[in-house]
mmCIF file of C-alpha atoms in Angstrom:
data_model
loop_
_atom_site.group_PDB
_atom_site.id
_atom_site.type_symbol
_atom_site.label_atom_id
_atom_site.label_comp_id
_atom_site.label_asym_id
_atom_site.label_seq_id
_atom_site.Cartn_x
_atom_site.Cartn_y
_atom_site.Cartn_z
ATOM 1 C CA HIS A 1 -17.077 -17.985 -28.100
ATOM 2 C CA ASP A 2 -17.032 -15.926 -31.285
ATOM 3 C CA ASP A 3 -14.725 -18.524 -32.864
ATOM 4 C CA GLY A 4 -16.990 -21.424 -31.895
ATOM 5 C CA ILE A 5 -14.989 -22.459 -28.839
ATOM 6 C CA PRO A 6 -17.456 -23.638 -26.190
ATOM 7 C CA ILE A 7 -16.935 -21.671 -22.995
ATOM 8 C CA HIS A 8 -18.844 -21.294 -19.768
ATOM 9 C CA VAL A 9 -18.131 -18.382 -17.427
ATOM 10 C CA TYR A 10 -18.686 -18.539 -13.676
ATOM 11 C CA VAL A 11 -19.479 -14.966 -12.673
ATOM 12 C CA ASP A 12 -18.924 -13.784 -9.108
ATOM 13 C CA GLU A 13 -21.712 -11.602 -7.773
ATOM 14 C CA THR A 14 -18.982 -9.040 -6.900
ATOM 15 C CA ARG A 15 -20.276 -7.745 -3.600
ATOM 16 C CA PRO A 16 -20.926 -5.230 -2.300
ATOM 17 C CA ARG A 17 -21.974 -3.385 -5.464
ATOM 18 C CA ASN A 18 -22.868 -6.568 -7.363
ATOM 19 C CA GLN A 19 -21.291 -5.554 -10.663
ATOM 20 C CA GLY A 20 -20.898 -9.218 -11.628
ATOM 21 C CA ALA A 21 -24.542 -10.020 -10.938
ATOM 22 C CA SER A 22 -25.825 -7.011 -12.809
ATOM 23 C CA LEU A 23 -23.306 -5.823 -15.400
ATOM 24 C CA THR A 24 -21.152 -8.864 -16.230
ATOM 25 C CA CYS A 25 -24.119 -11.257 -16.440
ATOM 26 C CA TRP A 26 -25.970 -8.762 -18.625
ATOM 27 C CA GLU A 27 -22.974 -8.312 -20.968
ATOM 28 C CA LEU A 28 -22.365 -12.056 -21.286
ATOM 29 C CA GLY A 29 -26.065 -12.722 -21.851
ATOM 30 C CA LYS A 30 -26.291 -10.071 -24.559
ATOM 31 C CA HIS A 31 -23.291 -11.645 -26.275
ATOM 32 C CA GLY A 32 -24.722 -15.169 -25.989
ATOM 33 C CA VAL A 33 -21.997 -16.494 -23.675
ATOM 34 C CA ALA A 34 -23.095 -19.299 -21.349
ATOM 35 C CA HIS A 35 -22.647 -18.228 -17.736
ATOM 36 C CA THR A 36 -23.619 -19.024 -14.167
ATOM 37 C CA LEU A 37 -23.814 -16.473 -11.363
ATOM 38 C CA VAL A 38 -22.149 -17.687 -8.144
ATOM 39 C CA CYS A 39 -21.522 -16.264 -4.686
ATOM 40 C CA ASP A 40 -18.189 -14.473 -4.377
ATOM 41 C CA ASN A 41 -16.648 -17.219 -2.237
ATOM 42 C CA THR A 42 -17.510 -20.094 -4.605
ATOM 43 C CA GLY A 43 -14.434 -19.889 -6.852
ATOM 44 C CA GLY A 44 -12.146 -22.006 -4.688
ATOM 45 C CA HIS A 45 -14.717 -24.788 -4.479
ATOM 46 C CA LEU A 46 -15.189 -24.779 -8.250
ATOM 47 C CA MET A 47 -11.410 -24.958 -8.735
ATOM 48 C CA GLN A 48 -11.031 -27.835 -6.251
ATOM 49 C CA HIS A 49 -13.528 -29.847 -8.273
ATOM 50 C CA GLY A 50 -11.910 -29.200 -11.650
ATOM 51 C CA LEU A 51 -14.668 -26.941 -12.959
ATOM 52 C CA VAL A 52 -12.382 -23.998 -13.760
ATOM 53 C CA ASP A 53 -9.740 -24.102 -16.491
ATOM 54 C CA LEU A 54 -8.651 -20.479 -16.299
ATOM 55 C CA VAL A 55 -9.176 -17.401 -14.117
ATOM 56 C CA ILE A 56 -9.341 -14.004 -15.821
ATOM 57 C CA THR A 57 -9.819 -10.731 -13.987
ATOM 58 C CA GLY A 58 -9.467 -7.097 -14.835
ATOM 59 C CA ALA A 59 -7.408 -4.625 -12.836
ATOM 60 C CA ASP A 60 -7.614 -1.121 -11.473
ATOM 61 C CA ARG A 61 -3.823 -0.754 -11.270
ATOM 62 C CA VAL A 62 -0.912 -3.014 -12.155
ATOM 63 C CA LEU A 63 2.658 -2.238 -11.186
ATOM 64 C CA ALA A 64 5.422 -2.811 -13.713
ATOM 65 C CA THR A 65 6.641 -5.435 -11.219
ATOM 66 C CA GLY A 66 3.445 -7.436 -11.872
ATOM 67 C CA ASP A 67 1.574 -6.763 -8.624
ATOM 68 C CA VAL A 68 -2.143 -6.349 -9.347
ATOM 69 C CA CYS A 69 -4.592 -4.092 -7.529
ATOM 70 C CA ASN A 70 -8.192 -5.021 -8.283
ATOM 71 C CA LYS A 71 -11.635 -5.427 -6.771
ATOM 72 C CA ILE A 72 -11.564 -6.906 -3.273
ATOM 73 C CA GLY A 73 -11.478 -10.699 -3.433
ATOM 74 C CA THR A 74 -9.067 -10.975 -6.343
ATOM 75 C CA TYR A 75 -6.231 -11.980 -4.008
ATOM 76 C CA LEU A 76 -8.289 -14.872 -2.591
ATOM 77 C CA LYS A 77 -9.117 -16.084 -6.112
ATOM 78 C CA ALA A 78 -5.418 -15.963 -6.974
ATOM 79 C CA LEU A 79 -4.542 -18.020 -3.887
ATOM 80 C CA ALA A 80 -7.193 -20.615 -4.762
ATOM 81 C CA ALA A 81 -6.022 -20.708 -8.380
ATOM 82 C CA LYS A 82 -2.394 -21.234 -7.345
ATOM 83 C CA ASP A 83 -3.347 -23.967 -4.870
ATOM 84 C CA ASN A 84 -5.373 -25.803 -7.516
ATOM 85 C CA GLY A 85 -2.972 -25.403 -10.445
ATOM 86 C CA VAL A 86 -5.343 -23.102 -12.349
ATOM 87 C CA PRO A 87 -3.642 -20.350 -14.399
ATOM 88 C CA MET A 88 -4.661 -16.808 -13.520
ATOM 89 C CA TYR A 89 -4.463 -13.998 -16.063
ATOM 90 C CA VAL A 90 -5.165 -10.299 -15.651
ATOM 91 C CA ALA A 91 -6.488 -8.345 -18.635
ATOM 92 C CA LEU A 92 -5.665 -4.651 -18.713
ATOM 93 C CA PRO A 93 -5.060 -1.703 -21.009
ATOM 94 C CA SER A 94 -1.547 -0.266 -20.771
ATOM 95 C CA SER A 95 -2.962 2.906 -19.204
ATOM 96 C CA THR A 96 -3.514 0.798 -16.050
ATOM 97 C CA PHE A 97 0.215 0.298 -15.454
ATOM 98 C CA ASP A 98 1.937 2.196 -12.657
ATOM 99 C CA TRP A 99 5.554 2.616 -13.758
ATOM 100 C CA VAL A 100 6.806 4.094 -10.480
ATOM 101 C CA LYS A 101 5.716 1.960 -7.521
ATOM 102 C CA LYS A 102 7.574 -1.301 -6.840
ATOM 103 C CA ASP A 103 5.612 -3.076 -4.058
ATOM 104 C CA GLY A 104 1.833 -3.171 -4.419
ATOM 105 C CA VAL A 105 1.051 -4.393 -0.902
ATOM 106 C CA ALA A 106 3.244 -1.751 0.735
ATOM 107 C CA GLU A 107 2.676 1.178 -1.624
ATOM 108 C CA ILE A 108 -0.867 1.082 -3.006
ATOM 109 C CA PRO A 109 -3.357 2.748 -0.674
ATOM 110 C CA ILE A 110 -6.569 0.744 -0.341
ATOM 111 C CA GLU A 111 -9.773 2.778 -0.293
ATOM 112 C CA LEU A 112 -12.192 2.167 2.571
ATOM 113 C CA ARG A 113 -15.632 2.944 1.172
ATOM 114 C CA ASP A 114 -18.963 3.631 2.837
ATOM 115 C CA ALA A 115 -19.953 0.742 5.148
ATOM 116 C CA ARG A 116 -23.539 1.136 3.968
ATOM 117 C CA GLU A 117 -22.598 -0.664 0.731
ATOM 118 C CA VAL A 118 -21.864 -3.813 2.774
ATOM 119 C CA LYS A 119 -24.792 -3.542 5.166
ATOM 120 C CA TYR A 120 -27.432 -2.996 2.490
ATOM 121 C CA ILE A 121 -28.136 -4.626 -0.844
ATOM 122 C CA GLN A 122 -30.054 -3.225 -3.775
ATOM 123 C CA GLY A 123 -32.247 -5.339 -6.018
ATOM 124 C CA LEU A 124 -35.484 -5.667 -7.912
ATOM 125 C CA LEU A 125 -38.634 -6.244 -5.872
ATOM 126 C CA GLU A 126 -40.839 -7.983 -8.405
ATOM 127 C CA LYS A 127 -44.520 -7.167 -8.598
ATOM 128 C CA LYS A 128 -46.762 -9.868 -7.144
ATOM 129 C CA GLY A 129 -47.963 -12.126 -9.926
ATOM 130 C CA CYS A 130 -45.152 -10.948 -12.238
ATOM 131 C CA GLU A 131 -42.320 -13.121 -10.875
ATOM 132 C CA GLY A 132 -39.672 -13.850 -13.498
ATOM 133 C CA THR A 133 -40.694 -10.967 -15.741
ATOM 134 C CA GLY A 134 -38.335 -8.334 -14.401
ATOM 135 C CA GLU A 135 -41.239 -6.008 -13.587
ATOM 136 C CA GLY A 136 -41.103 -4.188 -10.287
ATOM 137 C CA GLU A 137 -39.153 -1.556 -8.434
ATOM 138 C CA VAL A 138 -35.547 -1.335 -7.277
ATOM 139 C CA VAL A 139 -35.315 -1.342 -3.463
ATOM 140 C CA GLU A 140 -32.594 -1.405 -0.838
ATOM 141 C CA VAL A 141 -32.642 -4.011 1.948
ATOM 142 C CA LEU A 142 -30.678 -4.164 5.206
ATOM 143 C CA LEU A 143 -28.710 -7.453 5.420
ATOM 144 C CA CYS A 144 -27.523 -7.397 9.022
ATOM 145 C CA PRO A 145 -28.608 -6.138 12.436
ATOM 146 C CA VAL A 146 -28.809 -2.347 12.436
ATOM 147 C CA SER A 147 -26.168 -2.170 15.194
ATOM 148 C CA SER A 148 -23.561 -4.224 13.289
ATOM 149 C CA GLN A 149 -20.432 -2.439 12.136
ATOM 150 C CA ALA A 150 -19.143 -3.049 8.611
ATOM 151 C CA ALA A 151 -15.852 -2.481 6.787
ATOM 152 C CA ASN A 152 -15.833 -1.961 3.044
ATOM 153 C CA TYR A 153 -12.333 -2.325 1.622
ATOM 154 C CA ALA A 154 -12.724 -1.648 -2.081
ATOM 155 C CA PHE A 155 -9.556 -3.321 -3.420
ATOM 156 C CA ASP A 156 -6.817 -5.773 -2.575
ATOM 157 C CA VAL A 157 -3.378 -6.457 -4.017
ATOM 158 C CA THR A 158 -2.413 -9.750 -5.619
ATOM 159 C CA PRO A 159 1.362 -10.275 -5.612
ATOM 160 C CA ALA A 160 2.901 -10.955 -9.018
ATOM 161 C CA ARG A 161 3.999 -14.454 -7.926
ATOM 162 C CA LEU A 162 0.324 -15.533 -8.027
ATOM 163 C CA VAL A 163 -0.370 -14.179 -11.522
ATOM 164 C CA THR A 164 0.376 -16.390 -14.541
ATOM 165 C CA GLY A 165 0.320 -13.573 -17.052
ATOM 166 C CA LEU A 166 -0.825 -10.101 -18.039
ATOM 167 C CA VAL A 167 -2.960 -9.659 -21.154
ATOM 168 C CA THR A 168 -2.412 -6.246 -22.767
ATOM 169 C CA GLU A 169 -3.110 -4.658 -26.140
ATOM 170 C CA ARG A 170 0.528 -5.385 -27.017
ATOM 171 C CA GLY A 171 0.372 -9.052 -26.110
ATOM 172 C CA VAL A 172 0.601 -11.423 -23.157
ATOM 173 C CA CYS A 173 3.566 -11.406 -20.808
ATOM 174 C CA LYS A 174 4.607 -12.874 -17.483
ATOM 175 C CA ALA A 175 3.794 -10.804 -14.405
ATOM 176 C CA GLU A 176 7.458 -9.825 -13.997
ATOM 177 C CA GLU A 177 9.103 -6.463 -14.460
ATOM 178 C CA SER A 178 11.502 -7.632 -17.175
ATOM 179 C CA ALA A 179 8.654 -9.088 -19.256
ATOM 180 C CA VAL A 180 6.404 -6.045 -18.777
ATOM 181 C CA ARG A 181 9.188 -3.646 -19.703
ATOM 182 C CA ALA A 182 10.044 -5.730 -22.781
ATOM 183 C CA LEU A 183 6.486 -5.084 -24.039
ATOM 184 C CA PHE A 184 6.735 -1.376 -23.159
ATOM 185 C CA PRO A 185 10.388 -0.372 -23.670
ATOM 186 C CA GLU A 186 9.511 3.323 -24.057
ATOM 187 C CA LYS A 187 8.164 3.606 -20.491
ATOM 188 C CA PRO A 188 10.233 5.230 -17.713
ATOM 189 C CA ARG A 189 12.368 3.033 -15.487
#
C-alpha cells in the first residue's frame, strides 16, 4: 500500500470480541487501506472463488517447530488456505517464540474464557435520526436464548504443515524448526 501496490484486505469480524470489526478496520481505514469486513466463516468461500491471494495472521505463541497458537479460527483459515492453494503466513515478533515446547496441539493449554463473550455482543446503538453518523451509546445485546450454554475457546493451534512461512523482524522463514533456528542461532535448543 505505502509503495503503491494496490491491496484489498478482507477483515474477519473476529468474534467474540470483534477486534477485527473494531480495531483492525479502524487501523486500516486510518492508514487508507481498502478493506471489507466479513463474517468470521467467510474466508473459505472467498478462497474458493479466487478472491484471496495471501493469508496473513498474527500469533500469540509460535513454537520453534512452527506450530502456531493464535486467535480461535486461525486453524480453519489455514485448512481453507491449504485446500485452495493460498499461501498462509504468520507475522510475529521473536518474543512470541516458545523455544521449549515441541507439539503445539499436545502442549499448549487453550484458555476457556467467559461464555458471556459468546452469548452477548457489544455495539453502538445509534441515535434515532443520526444513522450513519456514529452518534449513540455502546450497548450489549443477548444473541441467543438465555438458557443456551456457550463455550468460548480463546485460541487454537495451527500445525506447522499448514503454514507457508513465518515473518519475523529477522526475515521470513519456513515454519520448520531448522529454518526458525537458522534465523535465531543464539536461542536454546
